[in-house]
Amino acid sequence: MRSDNIKKGLARTPHRGLLMATGVSKKNMDAPFIGIASSFTDLVPGHIGMRELERQIEKGIHSGGGQAFVFGVPAVCDGIAMGHSGMRYSLPSRDLIADCVETMASAHQLDGLILLSNCDKITPGMLIGALRLNIPAIIVTAGPMLDGVCRGETKLTMVTGSFEAVGRYRKGEISEEHLIQMEENSCPSAGACQGMYTANTMACLTEMLGMSLPYCSSASAVSAQKRRIAFDSGMQIVELVKKDVKPKDIITKDSMLNMIKTSLAIGGSTNTFLHTLAIANAGDIDITIDDFDKLSRQIHQIVKINPSSTLTMTDFHQAGGIPAVTKSLYDANLLSNVKTVSGLTIKDIAKSAYQDEKIIPKYEQSEYTQAGLGVLYGNLAKDGCVIKISGVDKDCYTFEGIAKTFDSEEDAMSALEKDKIKAGDVIVIRYEGPKGGPGMREMLAPTSLLVGKGLGKTCALITDGRFSGATRGICVGHICPEAANGGVIALIKDGDKIKIDIPTRSIELLVSDEELEGRRKILKPFEARVTSGYLAKYANSVSDASHGAIV
């Protein structure tokens, strides 16, 4: 075992003494040493229930014959960080988390890991760390939040009950008293926010990737089932250590293609583009944005979950969750039969899955014809950009509008709040990319305000930043090259026409090449917004979004 490096032989007498100081018995000194990388924090709703899950995982590890050690990693709540400078730290925290996992497991020569995660950047960060280490590992995602209820309005979510509710209040649809009541009832329990936003999308994809036990992604954070899954994961990691089953045995090109197909079929967050590419990079797996583009032309969506419909993760779980999606896709010969950390194969999971076909139908019986996500190319994004097709009304698949440009999210929000945005406008938010932001902030606040104001079908928003998984509407993100790198988005002027065409997967700035060349000659060089600290280091080393914003 790898832990023999810190506990075997006469020379390791000091090490054993220190381990005994932590409470390790002489008998358990020979047991596999399993780390529990916990992202528990009182600051993040998705993580506040993790102390109980830590206990369950620990019980499972000890019941399986292992020795458990808990250590912490950071966690950022994107909802709390949204709409201000704090959001610049969200995406960079993915790499910070990977570094923490790698550091703790390597410094202490752990034999295996349970990675206790939930929210947006934590899960991909832990997957990246697991691949770097390549020691047996299982991800336990803490699960979704219960649905909110207010004044008889059921299935209230963090987005509909707060972000979009602000727009409804400003429009005069609801009173201030009603807004306050929605605020108090939109997030009624521990757990990841209720829709197929980034946290739950990444949990679902991690399960399909084979790195979590079945139903882990959708079992409620406050359910007994979640606690049982945590316990079983603790038991199973000891088995993986004994059998030497490592992340690179599970995360292969075939399993990653399964992951991409699932993302397209469930219409998850556009952030999955960034995270999938970064995970592939960590595992030396040949996956590019072109794989997304190719598959998005072949795969159609089978289920829509909030924000693309009124269904929540509670409904998704009750309909069969990822095993039901696995059954739909596997029966349609769309998935490779790879193995998972549970010991089951994809075929095994599909065969035993419960499926409520009214919510998660058979693939060929789906009412949808498009993938849930798409990649657009054109003179405005020669290296690509992304759109959540599932969040766009069919009547808006082709949209042409007039540009209104803003060099920060704050400027765009100010214009929205002052009613300076009107039907037919294309809001352009630039200098918010990985380098320019720095940190590639999410634009949930402006997109939610657009929808709340009733402009979700008559305005578009494009950015070199990114979107929350909770975003819906005609919203195009990850525009590459970004403005800070001299991308065409930096050359747009107010009044320019922009055309977004989902059927042809294109995005065009309707300005001549000659005019753009003239504008480029007078474009001022980009000046960094942050010149010291973690964000400055990040900005100096981060790649573009089309390569996963990899450091």
XYZ file of C-alpha atoms in Angstrom:
551
model
C 0.000 0.000 0.000
C 1.101 3.551 -0.668
C 0.671 4.401 3.022
C 3.464 1.947 3.851
C 5.758 4.866 2.987
C 4.693 6.551 6.234
C 4.061 3.585 8.519
C 6.341 0.621 7.751
C 9.824 -0.046 9.096
C 12.027 1.129 11.939
C 12.754 4.466 10.259
C 9.054 5.302 10.373
C 8.849 5.161 14.170
C 8.340 8.972 14.363
C 5.650 8.828 11.716
C 3.749 6.095 13.559
C 4.031 8.096 16.759
C 2.429 11.093 15.073
C -0.283 8.919 13.550
C -1.044 7.424 16.953
C -1.401 10.986 18.227
C -4.325 11.350 15.813
C -5.998 8.300 17.348
C -4.877 5.531 14.978
C -4.626 2.261 16.914
C -1.788 -0.230 16.503
C -4.274 -2.678 14.994
C -5.480 -0.160 12.405
C -1.964 0.884 11.477
C -2.045 -1.911 8.875
C -5.423 -0.839 7.444
C -5.726 1.114 4.169
C -5.489 4.843 4.886
C -8.462 6.580 3.276
C -8.757 10.361 3.080
C -12.145 12.078 3.192
C -11.656 15.336 1.303
C -14.581 17.310 2.708
C -15.769 20.645 1.365
C -17.934 21.251 4.431
C -18.551 24.891 5.275
C -21.228 26.885 7.061
C -21.115 29.405 4.200
C -22.571 27.259 1.417
C -26.136 25.852 1.555
C -25.112 22.874 -0.559
C -22.466 21.943 2.004
C -23.942 22.669 5.418
C -25.170 19.087 5.834
C -21.827 17.458 5.146
C -20.876 16.828 8.779
C -23.495 14.046 8.873
C -22.258 12.659 5.544
C -18.661 12.708 6.814
C -19.794 10.517 9.719
C -21.578 8.095 7.401
C -18.579 7.849 5.075
C -16.276 7.342 8.044
C -18.515 4.558 9.378
C -18.451 2.884 5.981
C -14.660 3.081 5.718
C -14.154 1.567 9.162
C -16.815 -1.079 8.547
C -14.959 -2.010 5.354
C -11.673 -2.349 7.185
C -10.058 1.010 6.449
C -8.762 3.908 8.538
C -10.453 7.242 7.764
C -8.934 10.730 7.918
C -10.966 13.881 7.240
C -9.382 16.980 5.722
C -10.916 20.149 4.326
C -10.939 21.907 0.968
C -12.426 25.314 0.009
C -15.944 25.783 -1.333
C -17.439 28.862 -3.013
C -21.208 29.381 -3.229
C -21.776 30.831 -6.687
C -25.156 32.230 -5.658
C -23.667 34.250 -2.801
C -20.640 35.220 -4.901
C -22.865 36.262 -7.830
C -23.079 39.811 -9.160
C -20.000 41.326 -7.512
C -16.202 40.976 -7.473
C -16.395 37.763 -5.433
C -17.528 35.835 -8.509
C -14.050 36.324 -9.959
C -12.830 33.712 -7.476
C -15.353 31.015 -8.364
C -13.791 29.412 -11.453
C -10.205 29.858 -10.175
C -11.233 27.947 -7.040
C -11.543 24.802 -9.188
C -7.769 24.661 -9.557
C -7.219 25.625 -5.931
C -9.357 22.640 -4.878
C -7.474 20.273 -7.189
C -4.198 21.525 -5.695
C -5.505 20.968 -2.138
C -6.616 17.393 -2.862
C -3.340 16.563 -4.590
C -1.263 18.144 -1.820
C -2.986 16.480 1.126
C -3.176 13.014 -0.422
C 0.428 13.059 -1.644
C 1.976 14.617 1.452
C 0.370 11.955 3.656
C 0.633 9.073 1.163
C -3.030 8.113 1.355
C -4.156 4.860 -0.257
C -7.558 6.103 -1.389
C -9.975 9.016 -1.290
C -13.622 9.794 -0.773
C -14.219 13.235 -2.275
C -17.211 14.868 -0.569
C -18.477 17.592 -2.863
C -21.610 19.328 -4.098
C -21.403 22.773 -5.645
C -20.247 24.131 -8.938
C -16.435 24.168 -9.029
C -15.830 21.740 -6.197
C -16.855 18.573 -8.045
C -14.714 19.171 -11.171
C -11.843 20.365 -8.984
C -11.970 17.114 -7.044
C -12.131 15.056 -10.244
C -9.066 16.876 -11.553
C -7.257 16.203 -8.272
C -8.243 12.518 -8.377
C -6.868 12.134 -11.897
C -3.601 13.831 -11.015
C -3.118 11.454 -8.079
C -4.586 8.371 -9.780
C -5.226 6.553 -6.510
C -8.582 4.814 -5.844
C -11.289 7.453 -5.392
C -15.064 7.870 -5.198
C -17.004 11.123 -5.423
C -19.928 11.631 -3.035
C -22.014 14.629 -4.074
C -24.144 15.849 -1.162
C -27.332 16.163 -3.211
C -29.987 18.702 -4.201
C -32.077 20.978 -1.999
C -35.791 20.462 -1.380
C -38.210 22.522 -3.488
C -39.528 25.780 -2.073
C -43.207 26.677 -1.601
C -44.647 30.198 -1.253
C -48.291 31.317 -1.380
C -49.289 28.112 -3.091
C -46.538 28.489 -5.703
C -44.791 25.102 -5.610
C -41.460 23.983 -7.048
C -39.979 27.334 -6.089
C -36.234 27.423 -6.728
C -33.337 29.673 -5.872
C -33.688 31.272 -9.321
C -37.460 31.670 -9.629
C -37.833 32.574 -5.953
C -35.066 35.143 -5.762
C -33.071 36.175 -8.855
C -36.031 36.243 -11.275
C -38.388 37.426 -8.518
C -36.396 40.678 -8.351
C -37.255 41.303 -12.011
C -40.922 40.506 -11.364
C -40.950 42.996 -8.477
C -39.302 45.712 -10.578
C -41.860 45.063 -13.293
C -44.678 45.479 -10.747
C -45.957 41.897 -10.956
C -45.454 41.157 -7.261
C -45.399 43.277 -4.112
C -42.381 43.868 -1.886
C -44.060 41.740 0.807
C -44.483 38.882 -1.684
C -40.830 39.251 -2.756
C -39.665 38.986 0.868
C -41.791 35.869 1.402
C -40.315 34.270 -1.727
C -36.838 35.143 -0.475
C -37.576 33.358 2.807
C -39.027 30.227 1.173
C -36.979 29.669 -1.990
C -34.165 27.724 -0.278
C -35.853 25.561 2.409
C -33.095 23.047 3.214
C -29.475 22.051 2.856
C -28.446 21.021 -0.645
C -27.476 22.217 -4.098
C -29.993 24.601 -5.702
C -32.982 22.695 -7.044
C -32.591 22.783 -10.834
C -30.233 21.299 -13.392
C -27.792 24.070 -12.654
C -24.026 23.573 -12.638
C -23.814 21.793 -9.263
C -26.460 19.198 -10.094
C -25.322 18.909 -13.717
C -21.771 18.075 -12.606
C -23.122 15.632 -10.013
C -25.153 13.879 -12.731
C -22.203 13.764 -15.109
C -19.907 12.452 -12.374
C -22.350 9.604 -11.792
C -22.509 8.848 -15.527
C -18.719 9.067 -15.690
C -18.692 6.178 -13.229
C -17.120 8.021 -10.304
C -20.182 8.013 -7.993
C -22.550 5.271 -6.876
C -25.966 5.027 -8.605
C -28.500 7.715 -7.588
C -25.844 9.725 -5.742
C -26.382 12.773 -7.959
C -30.124 13.139 -7.408
C -30.841 11.745 -3.919
C -31.836 14.700 -1.733
C -29.222 16.187 0.581
C -31.534 15.638 3.552
C -32.629 12.080 2.690
C -31.803 8.819 4.409
C -30.925 7.484 0.959
C -28.111 10.036 0.722
C -26.739 8.904 4.069
C -26.856 5.280 2.929
C -25.051 6.172 -0.299
C -22.374 7.924 1.770
C -21.960 4.835 3.966
C -21.833 2.489 0.964
C -19.246 4.728 -0.709
C -17.065 4.408 2.402
C -17.353 0.618 2.247
C -16.682 0.539 -1.503
C -13.530 2.685 -1.450
C -11.793 0.057 0.691
C -12.696 -2.541 -1.938
C -11.299 -0.315 -4.693
C -8.032 0.023 -2.772
C -7.795 -3.739 -2.327
C -8.477 -4.295 -6.036
C -6.297 -1.310 -7.070
C -9.057 0.265 -9.204
C -7.913 3.794 -9.999
C -9.602 6.864 -11.549
C -7.817 6.348 -14.869
C -9.354 2.860 -15.016
C -12.796 4.489 -14.806
C -12.289 7.859 -16.546
C -11.448 6.951 -20.127
C -12.275 8.464 -23.495
C -15.321 6.188 -23.758
C -16.653 7.185 -20.327
C -16.013 10.857 -21.069
C -17.935 10.582 -24.333
C -20.764 9.010 -22.301
C -20.528 12.056 -20.042
C -20.779 14.506 -22.949
C -23.745 12.657 -24.474
C -25.518 12.768 -21.132
C -24.875 16.489 -20.798
C -26.473 17.047 -24.196
C -29.398 14.748 -23.339
C -30.254 16.410 -20.020
C -29.570 19.989 -21.175
C -27.290 20.838 -18.293
C -25.124 23.832 -17.569
C -22.853 25.388 -20.194
C -20.134 25.232 -17.529
C -19.810 21.536 -18.361
C -17.831 22.547 -21.455
C -15.161 24.157 -19.268
C -15.069 21.371 -16.722
C -15.157 18.445 -19.137
C -12.208 19.848 -21.080
C -10.253 20.465 -17.865
C -10.983 16.952 -16.575
C -9.886 15.463 -19.904
C -6.682 17.484 -19.732
C -5.939 16.179 -16.224
C -6.415 12.601 -17.453
C -4.453 13.086 -20.716
C -7.612 12.163 -22.634
C -8.119 13.487 -26.160
C -11.376 15.425 -25.786
C -11.877 18.853 -27.421
C -14.692 21.323 -27.938
C -15.093 19.762 -31.391
C -16.338 16.574 -29.704
C -19.126 18.606 -28.120
C -19.929 20.212 -31.460
C -19.986 16.899 -33.345
C -22.108 15.109 -30.752
C -24.511 18.045 -30.352
C -25.496 17.526 -33.992
C -26.209 13.824 -33.336
C -27.777 13.718 -29.851
C -31.129 15.194 -28.908
C -32.402 16.102 -25.480
C -34.658 13.674 -23.614
C -35.562 15.579 -20.436
C -35.815 19.236 -19.440
C -35.315 20.244 -15.819
C -35.548 23.738 -14.298
C -34.558 26.342 -15.506
C -35.663 24.897 -18.855
C -38.949 23.594 -17.396
C -40.855 23.597 -14.114
C -39.519 20.141 -13.153
C -36.899 20.082 -10.399
C -34.242 17.635 -9.247
C -36.844 16.129 -6.908
C -38.946 15.184 -9.939
C -35.864 13.962 -11.794
C -34.873 11.671 -8.912
C -38.365 10.268 -8.502
C -38.455 9.529 -12.243
C -35.313 7.403 -11.987
C -32.437 9.914 -12.081
C -29.247 9.148 -13.978
C -29.875 5.368 -14.065
C -33.085 6.104 -16.029
C -31.146 8.393 -18.389
C -28.558 5.616 -18.692
C -31.313 3.185 -19.689
C -32.687 5.547 -22.357
C -29.298 6.221 -23.914
C -27.917 2.686 -23.563
C -31.032 1.106 -25.082
C -30.563 3.493 -28.033
C -26.966 2.219 -28.447
C -25.528 5.608 -27.548
C -23.392 4.665 -24.524
C -20.266 2.562 -24.180
C -20.520 -0.247 -21.624
C -17.779 0.946 -19.278
C -17.224 0.015 -15.632
C -17.926 2.262 -12.648
C -16.641 2.623 -9.080
C -19.746 0.747 -7.879
C -18.482 -2.437 -9.507
C -21.418 -2.307 -11.909
C -21.117 -1.601 -15.611
C -23.253 0.890 -17.517
C -25.185 -2.079 -18.914
C -25.844 -3.395 -15.392
C -27.151 -0.008 -14.270
C -29.363 0.362 -17.358
C -30.854 -3.117 -16.925
C -31.877 -2.544 -13.296
C -33.008 1.106 -13.635
C -36.494 2.318 -12.752
C -37.801 4.758 -15.371
C -40.865 6.998 -15.299
C -41.221 7.496 -19.032
C -43.556 10.472 -18.588
C -40.569 12.474 -17.338
C -37.527 10.570 -18.666
C -38.791 8.919 -21.853
C -37.133 6.384 -24.095
C -34.667 8.160 -26.386
C -36.692 7.612 -29.569
C -39.882 8.803 -27.874
C -38.506 12.165 -26.749
C -40.389 15.218 -28.000
C -37.164 17.161 -28.512
C -35.105 17.354 -31.694
C -32.106 19.432 -30.564
C -29.322 18.758 -28.091
C -29.574 20.621 -24.807
C -26.280 22.422 -25.451
C -24.552 23.697 -28.567
C -21.326 25.211 -29.874
C -21.554 28.231 -32.187
C -18.848 29.491 -34.555
C -18.533 32.613 -36.699
C -16.564 35.829 -37.163
C -17.564 36.826 -33.622
C -16.220 33.580 -32.134
C -13.750 31.888 -34.454
C -12.637 29.588 -31.621
C -16.210 28.872 -30.568
C -18.770 29.867 -27.952
C -21.579 28.012 -26.198
C -25.325 28.258 -25.748
C -27.855 26.366 -23.625
C -30.285 25.399 -26.371
C -32.669 23.847 -23.860
C -33.166 27.272 -22.283
C -34.062 29.005 -25.560
C -37.641 29.231 -26.822
C -38.006 27.503 -30.221
C -39.283 30.735 -31.761
C -35.939 32.361 -30.874
C -33.588 29.814 -32.443
C -32.697 32.488 -34.998
C -32.278 35.968 -33.540
C -30.923 39.208 -35.020
C -30.581 42.314 -32.901
C -28.767 45.571 -32.201
C -25.669 45.589 -30.009
C -25.450 47.514 -26.753
C -21.940 47.136 -25.389
C -20.688 47.063 -21.796
C -17.162 46.486 -20.534
C -18.292 44.901 -17.261
C -21.247 43.062 -15.744
C -21.903 45.991 -13.402
C -22.376 48.415 -16.312
C -24.842 46.036 -17.981
C -26.790 45.584 -14.737
C -27.022 49.344 -14.297
C -28.486 49.723 -17.796
C -31.000 46.932 -17.141
C -32.094 48.418 -13.838
C -32.579 51.828 -15.475
C -34.715 50.287 -18.268
C -32.187 51.190 -20.966
C -32.479 47.733 -22.563
C -35.373 47.185 -24.944
C -36.765 44.437 -27.159
C -34.428 43.724 -30.076
C -31.251 44.551 -28.179
C -28.231 42.269 -27.898
C -26.433 42.991 -24.635
C -22.679 42.558 -25.110
C -20.714 42.056 -21.876
C -16.983 41.836 -22.529
C -13.670 41.833 -20.669
C -15.173 39.183 -18.382
C -13.255 36.166 -19.743
C -10.759 33.990 -17.832
C -7.976 36.539 -18.353
C -9.993 39.732 -18.710
C -12.296 39.312 -15.711
C -10.139 37.879 -14.386
C -11.876 34.654 -13.430
C -14.692 34.492 -16.005
C -17.642 35.597 -13.879
C -21.117 34.091 -14.294
C -23.853 36.406 -15.558
C -26.877 35.033 -13.685
C -27.881 38.426 -12.296
C -28.376 40.152 -15.703
C -29.895 37.082 -17.380
C -32.352 36.591 -14.513
C -33.275 40.269 -14.557
C -33.909 40.021 -18.299
C -36.280 37.096 -17.789
C -37.927 38.710 -14.767
C -38.574 41.868 -16.797
C -40.218 39.835 -19.558
C -37.370 40.350 -22.061
C -36.159 36.736 -22.114
C -37.545 36.080 -25.610
C -36.968 39.507 -27.171
C -33.371 40.284 -26.116
C -30.124 38.348 -26.323
C -26.995 38.508 -24.179
C -23.518 37.536 -25.357
C -20.329 37.526 -23.321
C -16.774 36.262 -23.101
C -17.712 35.450 -19.508
C -19.919 32.529 -18.619
C -23.368 31.685 -17.302
C -24.797 29.928 -14.309
C -26.489 26.627 -15.023
C -29.603 28.484 -13.863
C -29.495 30.805 -16.875
C -32.189 30.642 -19.542
C -32.932 32.751 -22.594
C -30.938 33.699 -25.696
C -27.607 33.739 -23.873
C -24.265 32.992 -25.548
C -21.141 32.647 -23.411
C -17.468 31.618 -23.541
C -16.897 33.729 -26.679
C -13.347 32.985 -27.862
C -11.018 34.724 -28.359
C -12.018 36.871 -25.397
C -11.829 40.665 -25.476
C -8.665 40.757 -23.337
C -6.917 38.706 -26.029
C -8.077 40.986 -28.834
C -11.125 38.962 -29.836
C -13.704 40.441 -32.204
C -16.046 40.949 -29.240
C -13.734 43.831 -28.251
C -14.439 45.526 -31.604
C -18.238 45.642 -31.372
C -19.821 49.103 -31.296
C -23.271 50.160 -30.145
C -25.674 49.843 -33.049
C -23.908 46.942 -34.783
C -26.124 44.069 -35.878
C -25.501 40.596 -34.469
C -27.103 37.364 -35.704
C -27.384 34.196 -33.618
C -28.506 31.090 -35.519
C -28.871 27.871 -33.528
C -29.927 25.621 -36.474
C -26.720 26.492 -38.361
C -24.664 26.758 -35.123
C -23.419 30.220 -36.077
C -22.914 33.660 -34.537
C -22.007 36.598 -36.746
C -21.205 40.261 -36.231
C -22.753 41.820 -39.367
C -19.872 44.217 -39.966
C -17.438 44.065 -42.899
C -13.902 42.720 -42.493
C -12.543 46.071 -43.660
C -14.432 47.954 -40.962
C -13.288 45.496 -38.276
C -9.677 45.825 -39.395
C -9.941 49.589 -39.078
C -11.356 49.262 -35.567
C -8.594 46.847 -34.580
C -5.919 49.403 -35.471
C -7.256 51.840 -32.883
C -8.142 49.265 -30.205
C -6.409 50.125 -26.936
C -4.235 47.387 -25.396
C -5.890 45.522 -22.524
C -4.892 46.646 -19.045
C -5.152 44.050 -16.284
C -7.794 44.818 -13.659
C -5.986 42.885 -10.938
C -2.216 43.081 -10.510
C -1.561 41.182 -7.282
C -2.742 38.156 -5.320
C -4.298 34.887 -6.441
C -6.342 36.373 -9.303
C -3.263 38.003 -10.833
C -1.451 34.657 -10.818
C -4.516 33.027 -12.331
C -4.867 35.632 -15.097
C -1.210 35.260 -16.045
C -1.422 31.492 -16.525
C -5.006 30.625 -17.556
C -5.881 29.348 -21.030
C -8.949 30.384 -23.013
C -12.437 28.982 -22.431
C -12.383 26.841 -25.577
C -9.609 24.809 -23.907
C -11.343 24.621 -20.537
C -9.797 27.683 -18.842
C -6.966 25.377 -17.759
C -4.180 26.735 -15.581
